[in-house]
Amino acid sequence: MSSYNKTKNLKLNQWRESDVPKMADFNYDNEIIDSELSSHTANSEIHIKSEERDRWNEYVFTGVYFGDGKLSRIVETNCPFEAVFGFVYTDEMPPSIHYNDDGSTHHYVSFVSQFGNSIGASINKNNKDITVKNSFGAEIKNEHANLNQNGLMYRYVLFRDNRGIINK
């Protein structure tokens, strides 16, 4: 016979000394516990998967692209978060080269953010993709962007705001 007293939430048996428990009572309680735990842990609105937690904890994302020589192009980064800051560079050239003969400077690195950028690259409105430029004429005061030179491999590093410093 089941107990007269029951727990508040799950209505499990709360035995007294005078109760005579039966195996069926324990099995019934176990079924309630199993059912409640199963529905609780399966609830995706209150629990996240470890892959989701890992993705949320990422604060740096890196990738590469190869220049195609076009004046401008969008690099689809597949970044799993909205980037607030980043930079683009190539290992194959120095960050900048200044030519004394014509006074021009050619840049192979650019810093990007949601609020602005240096010459040659910018974060797109989705805060995940990057627009890179190749300028054949001077873009600003004899400064040239070289972030899409044909055949060069470029790297990008994007950062998220994990501490909530940047307010949107």
PDB file of C-alpha atoms in Angstrom:
ATOM      1  CA  MET A   1       0.000   0.000   0.000  1.00  0.00           C
ATOM      2  CA  SER A   2       1.322   3.420  -0.828  1.00  0.00           C
ATOM      3  CA  SER A   3       2.055   5.924   1.906  1.00  0.00           C
ATOM      4  CA  TYR A   4      -0.469   8.388   3.186  1.00  0.00           C
ATOM      5  CA  ASN A   5       2.085  11.240   3.092  1.00  0.00           C
ATOM      6  CA  LYS A   6       3.383  12.476  -0.261  1.00  0.00           C
ATOM      7  CA  THR A   7       6.166  14.877  -1.228  1.00  0.00           C
ATOM      8  CA  LYS A   8       5.045  18.376  -2.180  1.00  0.00           C
ATOM      9  CA  ASN A   9       6.134  18.541  -5.823  1.00  0.00           C
ATOM     10  CA  LEU A  10       6.352  15.067  -7.315  1.00  0.00           C
ATOM     11  CA  LYS A  11       3.915  13.387  -4.922  1.00  0.00           C
ATOM     12  CA  LEU A  12       6.372  10.643  -4.109  1.00  0.00           C
ATOM     13  CA  ASN A  13       5.734   8.356  -1.188  1.00  0.00           C
ATOM     14  CA  GLN A  14       6.889   9.595   2.200  1.00  0.00           C
ATOM     15  CA  TRP A  15       6.896   6.581   4.426  1.00  0.00           C
ATOM     16  CA  ARG A  16       5.999   6.457   8.089  1.00  0.00           C
ATOM     17  CA  GLU A  17       6.993   3.675  10.436  1.00  0.00           C
ATOM     18  CA  SER A  18       3.505   2.228  10.358  1.00  0.00           C
ATOM     19  CA  ASP A  19       3.376   2.071   6.509  1.00  0.00           C
ATOM     20  CA  VAL A  20       3.886  -1.217   4.744  1.00  0.00           C
ATOM     21  CA  PRO A  21       5.678  -0.376   1.461  1.00  0.00           C
ATOM     22  CA  LYS A  22       5.337  -2.616  -1.542  1.00  0.00           C
ATOM     23  CA  MET A  23       7.699  -3.034  -4.515  1.00  0.00           C
ATOM     24  CA  ALA A  24       5.040  -1.477  -6.800  1.00  0.00           C
ATOM     25  CA  ASP A  25       5.153   1.729  -4.720  1.00  0.00           C
ATOM     26  CA  PHE A  26       8.918   2.079  -5.202  1.00  0.00           C
ATOM     27  CA  ASN A  27       8.617   1.301  -8.916  1.00  0.00           C
ATOM     28  CA  TYR A  28       5.873   3.908  -9.256  1.00  0.00           C
ATOM     29  CA  ASP A  29       8.062   6.533  -7.536  1.00  0.00           C
ATOM     30  CA  ASN A  30      10.999   5.606  -9.796  1.00  0.00           C
ATOM     31  CA  GLU A  31       8.818   6.071 -12.889  1.00  0.00           C
ATOM     32  CA  ILE A  32       7.790   9.545 -11.698  1.00  0.00           C
ATOM     33  CA  ILE A  33      11.407  10.531 -11.032  1.00  0.00           C
ATOM     34  CA  ASP A  34      12.590   9.127 -14.365  1.00  0.00           C
ATOM     35  CA  SER A  35       9.823  10.876 -16.290  1.00  0.00           C
ATOM     36  CA  GLU A  36      10.406  14.239 -14.602  1.00  0.00           C
ATOM     37  CA  LEU A  37      14.186  14.116 -15.028  1.00  0.00           C
ATOM     38  CA  SER A  38      13.877  13.024 -18.637  1.00  0.00           C
ATOM     39  CA  SER A  39      11.513  15.841 -19.592  1.00  0.00           C
ATOM     40  CA  HIS A  40      13.623  18.359 -17.667  1.00  0.00           C
ATOM     41  CA  THR A  41      16.940  17.450 -19.280  1.00  0.00           C
ATOM     42  CA  ALA A  42      15.360  17.284 -22.752  1.00  0.00           C
ATOM     43  CA  ASN A  43      13.981  20.818 -22.447  1.00  0.00           C
ATOM     44  CA  SER A  44      16.156  22.799 -24.892  1.00  0.00           C
ATOM     45  CA  GLU A  45      14.748  26.112 -23.652  1.00  0.00           C
ATOM     46  CA  ILE A  46      16.450  25.741 -20.269  1.00  0.00           C
ATOM     47  CA  HIS A  47      19.415  23.525 -21.205  1.00  0.00           C
ATOM     48  CA  ILE A  48      22.081  23.979 -23.872  1.00  0.00           C
ATOM     49  CA  LYS A  49      24.216  21.401 -25.593  1.00  0.00           C
ATOM     50  CA  SER A  50      27.951  21.314 -24.946  1.00  0.00           C
ATOM     51  CA  GLU A  51      28.588  22.360 -28.576  1.00  0.00           C
ATOM     52  CA  GLU A  52      26.471  25.484 -28.002  1.00  0.00           C
ATOM     53  CA  ARG A  53      28.295  26.274 -24.764  1.00  0.00           C
ATOM     54  CA  ASP A  54      31.658  25.865 -26.498  1.00  0.00           C
ATOM     55  CA  ARG A  55      30.562  28.175 -29.321  1.00  0.00           C
ATOM     56  CA  TRP A  56      29.344  30.813 -26.846  1.00  0.00           C
ATOM     57  CA  ASN A  57      32.648  30.683 -25.004  1.00  0.00           C
ATOM     58  CA  GLU A  58      34.697  31.334 -28.149  1.00  0.00           C
ATOM     59  CA  TYR A  59      36.038  34.858 -28.253  1.00  0.00           C
ATOM     60  CA  VAL A  60      38.522  34.582 -31.127  1.00  0.00           C
ATOM     61  CA  PHE A  61      37.897  33.303 -34.636  1.00  0.00           C
ATOM     62  CA  THR A  62      40.568  32.953 -37.330  1.00  0.00           C
ATOM     63  CA  GLY A  63      40.576  32.068 -40.989  1.00  0.00           C
ATOM     64  CA  VAL A  64      42.303  32.537 -44.319  1.00  0.00           C
ATOM     65  CA  TYR A  65      41.441  33.637 -47.835  1.00  0.00           C
ATOM     66  CA  PHE A  66      43.432  33.928 -51.034  1.00  0.00           C
ATOM     67  CA  GLY A  67      43.537  37.228 -52.882  1.00  0.00           C
ATOM     68  CA  ASP A  68      41.862  37.272 -56.294  1.00  0.00           C
ATOM     69  CA  GLY A  69      43.120  40.676 -57.467  1.00  0.00           C
ATOM     70  CA  LYS A  70      39.699  42.365 -57.580  1.00  0.00           C
ATOM     71  CA  LEU A  71      39.320  45.935 -56.337  1.00  0.00           C
ATOM     72  CA  SER A  72      36.872  44.835 -53.650  1.00  0.00           C
ATOM     73  CA  ARG A  73      35.410  41.592 -52.397  1.00  0.00           C
ATOM     74  CA  ILE A  74      33.471  40.188 -49.490  1.00  0.00           C
ATOM     75  CA  VAL A  75      35.211  37.478 -47.493  1.00  0.00           C
ATOM     76  CA  GLU A  76      32.599  35.177 -45.952  1.00  0.00           C
ATOM     77  CA  THR A  77      34.261  34.182 -42.694  1.00  0.00           C
ATOM     78  CA  ASN A  78      31.629  31.779 -41.252  1.00  0.00           C
ATOM     79  CA  CYS A  79      32.416  33.364 -37.891  1.00  0.00           C
ATOM     80  CA  PRO A  80      30.025  31.915 -35.265  1.00  0.00           C
ATOM     81  CA  PHE A  81      29.650  35.253 -33.433  1.00  0.00           C
ATOM     82  CA  GLU A  82      29.335  38.971 -34.151  1.00  0.00           C
ATOM     83  CA  ALA A  83      32.843  40.419 -34.190  1.00  0.00           C
ATOM     84  CA  VAL A  84      33.556  43.763 -32.556  1.00  0.00           C
ATOM     85  CA  PHE A  85      37.213  44.003 -33.566  1.00  0.00           C
ATOM     86  CA  GLY A  86      39.687  42.240 -35.809  1.00  0.00           C
ATOM     87  CA  PHE A  87      42.559  42.520 -38.212  1.00  0.00           C
ATOM     88  CA  VAL A  88      43.542  41.239 -41.650  1.00  0.00           C
ATOM     89  CA  TYR A  89      47.130  40.626 -42.785  1.00  0.00           C
ATOM     90  CA  THR A  90      49.375  38.539 -44.997  1.00  0.00           C
ATOM     91  CA  ASP A  91      52.489  36.648 -43.905  1.00  0.00           C
ATOM     92  CA  GLU A  92      53.943  37.125 -47.372  1.00  0.00           C
ATOM     93  CA  MET A  93      54.564  40.873 -47.157  1.00  0.00           C
ATOM     94  CA  PRO A  94      55.538  43.356 -44.445  1.00  0.00           C
ATOM     95  CA  PRO A  95      52.652  45.328 -42.892  1.00  0.00           C
ATOM     96  CA  SER A  96      53.466  48.389 -45.035  1.00  0.00           C
ATOM     97  CA  ILE A  97      55.946  49.313 -47.737  1.00  0.00           C
ATOM     98  CA  HIS A  98      56.876  52.938 -48.404  1.00  0.00           C
ATOM     99  CA  TYR A  99      58.204  53.812 -51.862  1.00  0.00           C
ATOM    100  CA  ASN A 100      60.465  56.873 -51.849  1.00  0.00           C
ATOM    101  CA  ASP A 101      60.305  57.414 -55.629  1.00  0.00           C
ATOM    102  CA  ASP A 102      56.616  58.365 -55.618  1.00  0.00           C
ATOM    103  CA  GLY A 103      55.998  58.782 -51.875  1.00  0.00           C
ATOM    104  CA  SER A 104      53.332  56.080 -51.799  1.00  0.00           C
ATOM    105  CA  THR A 105      52.722  53.616 -49.008  1.00  0.00           C
ATOM    106  CA  HIS A 106      51.193  50.198 -49.669  1.00  0.00           C
ATOM    107  CA  HIS A 107      49.436  48.508 -46.743  1.00  0.00           C
ATOM    108  CA  TYR A 108      49.115  44.739 -46.310  1.00  0.00           C
ATOM    109  CA  VAL A 109      47.404  44.896 -42.914  1.00  0.00           C
ATOM    110  CA  SER A 110      44.157  46.484 -41.739  1.00  0.00           C
ATOM    111  CA  PHE A 111      42.355  46.801 -38.430  1.00  0.00           C
ATOM    112  CA  VAL A 112      38.569  46.516 -38.444  1.00  0.00           C
ATOM    113  CA  SER A 113      35.849  47.175 -35.882  1.00  0.00           C
ATOM    114  CA  GLN A 114      32.143  47.840 -35.648  1.00  0.00           C
ATOM    115  CA  PHE A 115      32.970  51.528 -35.251  1.00  0.00           C
ATOM    116  CA  GLY A 116      35.570  52.086 -37.953  1.00  0.00           C
ATOM    117  CA  ASN A 117      38.639  50.646 -39.598  1.00  0.00           C
ATOM    118  CA  SER A 118      41.996  51.421 -41.096  1.00  0.00           C
ATOM    119  CA  ILE A 119      42.544  51.510 -44.837  1.00  0.00           C
ATOM    120  CA  GLY A 120      41.624  48.457 -46.892  1.00  0.00           C
ATOM    121  CA  ALA A 121      39.131  46.399 -44.894  1.00  0.00           C
ATOM    122  CA  SER A 122      35.911  46.690 -42.920  1.00  0.00           C
ATOM    123  CA  ILE A 123      33.501  44.476 -40.988  1.00  0.00           C
ATOM    124  CA  ASN A 124      30.184  44.154 -42.803  1.00  0.00           C
ATOM    125  CA  LYS A 125      26.823  44.977 -41.224  1.00  0.00           C
ATOM    126  CA  ASN A 126      26.323  41.362 -40.133  1.00  0.00           C
ATOM    127  CA  ASN A 127      29.532  41.754 -38.057  1.00  0.00           C
ATOM    128  CA  LYS A 128      30.774  38.422 -39.381  1.00  0.00           C
ATOM    129  CA  ASP A 129      32.022  39.004 -42.933  1.00  0.00           C
ATOM    130  CA  ILE A 130      34.811  41.316 -44.066  1.00  0.00           C
ATOM    131  CA  THR A 131      35.068  43.521 -47.149  1.00  0.00           C
ATOM    132  CA  VAL A 132      38.673  43.781 -48.348  1.00  0.00           C
ATOM    133  CA  LYS A 133      40.062  46.202 -50.927  1.00  0.00           C
ATOM    134  CA  ASN A 134      42.822  46.467 -53.434  1.00  0.00           C
ATOM    135  CA  SER A 135      43.464  50.044 -54.524  1.00  0.00           C
ATOM    136  CA  PHE A 136      45.396  50.668 -57.715  1.00  0.00           C
ATOM    137  CA  GLY A 137      45.149  54.429 -57.276  1.00  0.00           C
ATOM    138  CA  ALA A 138      45.799  56.211 -54.010  1.00  0.00           C
ATOM    139  CA  GLU A 139      42.903  55.707 -51.658  1.00  0.00           C
ATOM    140  CA  ILE A 140      43.874  58.319 -49.075  1.00  0.00           C
ATOM    141  CA  LYS A 141      46.878  60.701 -49.363  1.00  0.00           C
ATOM    142  CA  ASN A 142      48.956  58.342 -51.498  1.00  0.00           C
ATOM    143  CA  GLU A 143      48.084  55.362 -49.268  1.00  0.00           C
ATOM    144  CA  HIS A 144      47.223  52.126 -51.054  1.00  0.00           C
ATOM    145  CA  ALA A 145      45.287  49.155 -49.695  1.00  0.00           C
ATOM    146  CA  ASN A 146      46.670  45.788 -50.766  1.00  0.00           C
ATOM    147  CA  LEU A 147      44.381  43.319 -49.009  1.00  0.00           C
ATOM    148  CA  ASN A 148      43.296  41.347 -52.063  1.00  0.00           C
ATOM    149  CA  GLN A 149      46.456  40.949 -54.155  1.00  0.00           C
ATOM    150  CA  ASN A 150      46.137  38.061 -56.574  1.00  0.00           C
ATOM    151  CA  GLY A 151      47.671  34.864 -55.215  1.00  0.00           C
ATOM    152  CA  LEU A 152      48.589  36.125 -51.735  1.00  0.00           C
ATOM    153  CA  MET A 153      47.249  34.267 -48.724  1.00  0.00           C
ATOM    154  CA  TYR A 154      45.668  36.533 -46.117  1.00  0.00           C
ATOM    155  CA  ARG A 155      44.688  35.759 -42.548  1.00  0.00           C
ATOM    156  CA  TYR A 156      41.986  37.360 -40.459  1.00  0.00           C
ATOM    157  CA  VAL A 157      41.484  37.329 -36.705  1.00  0.00           C
ATOM    158  CA  LEU A 158      38.096  38.374 -35.309  1.00  0.00           C
ATOM    159  CA  PHE A 159      37.232  39.031 -31.662  1.00  0.00           C
ATOM    160  CA  ARG A 160      33.911  39.050 -29.844  1.00  0.00           C
ATOM    161  CA  ASP A 161      32.942  41.166 -26.876  1.00  0.00           C
ATOM    162  CA  ASN A 162      32.681  38.479 -24.171  1.00  0.00           C
ATOM    163  CA  ARG A 163      32.610  40.922 -21.285  1.00  0.00           C
ATOM    164  CA  GLY A 164      29.747  43.129 -22.546  1.00  0.00           C
ATOM    165  CA  ILE A 165      31.958  46.224 -22.768  1.00  0.00           C
ATOM    166  CA  ILE A 166      30.633  47.245 -26.171  1.00  0.00           C
ATOM    167  CA  ASN A 167      27.040  48.438 -25.992  1.00  0.00           C
ATOM    168  CA  LYS A 168      24.951  48.119 -29.106  1.00  0.00           C
TER     169      LYS A 168
END
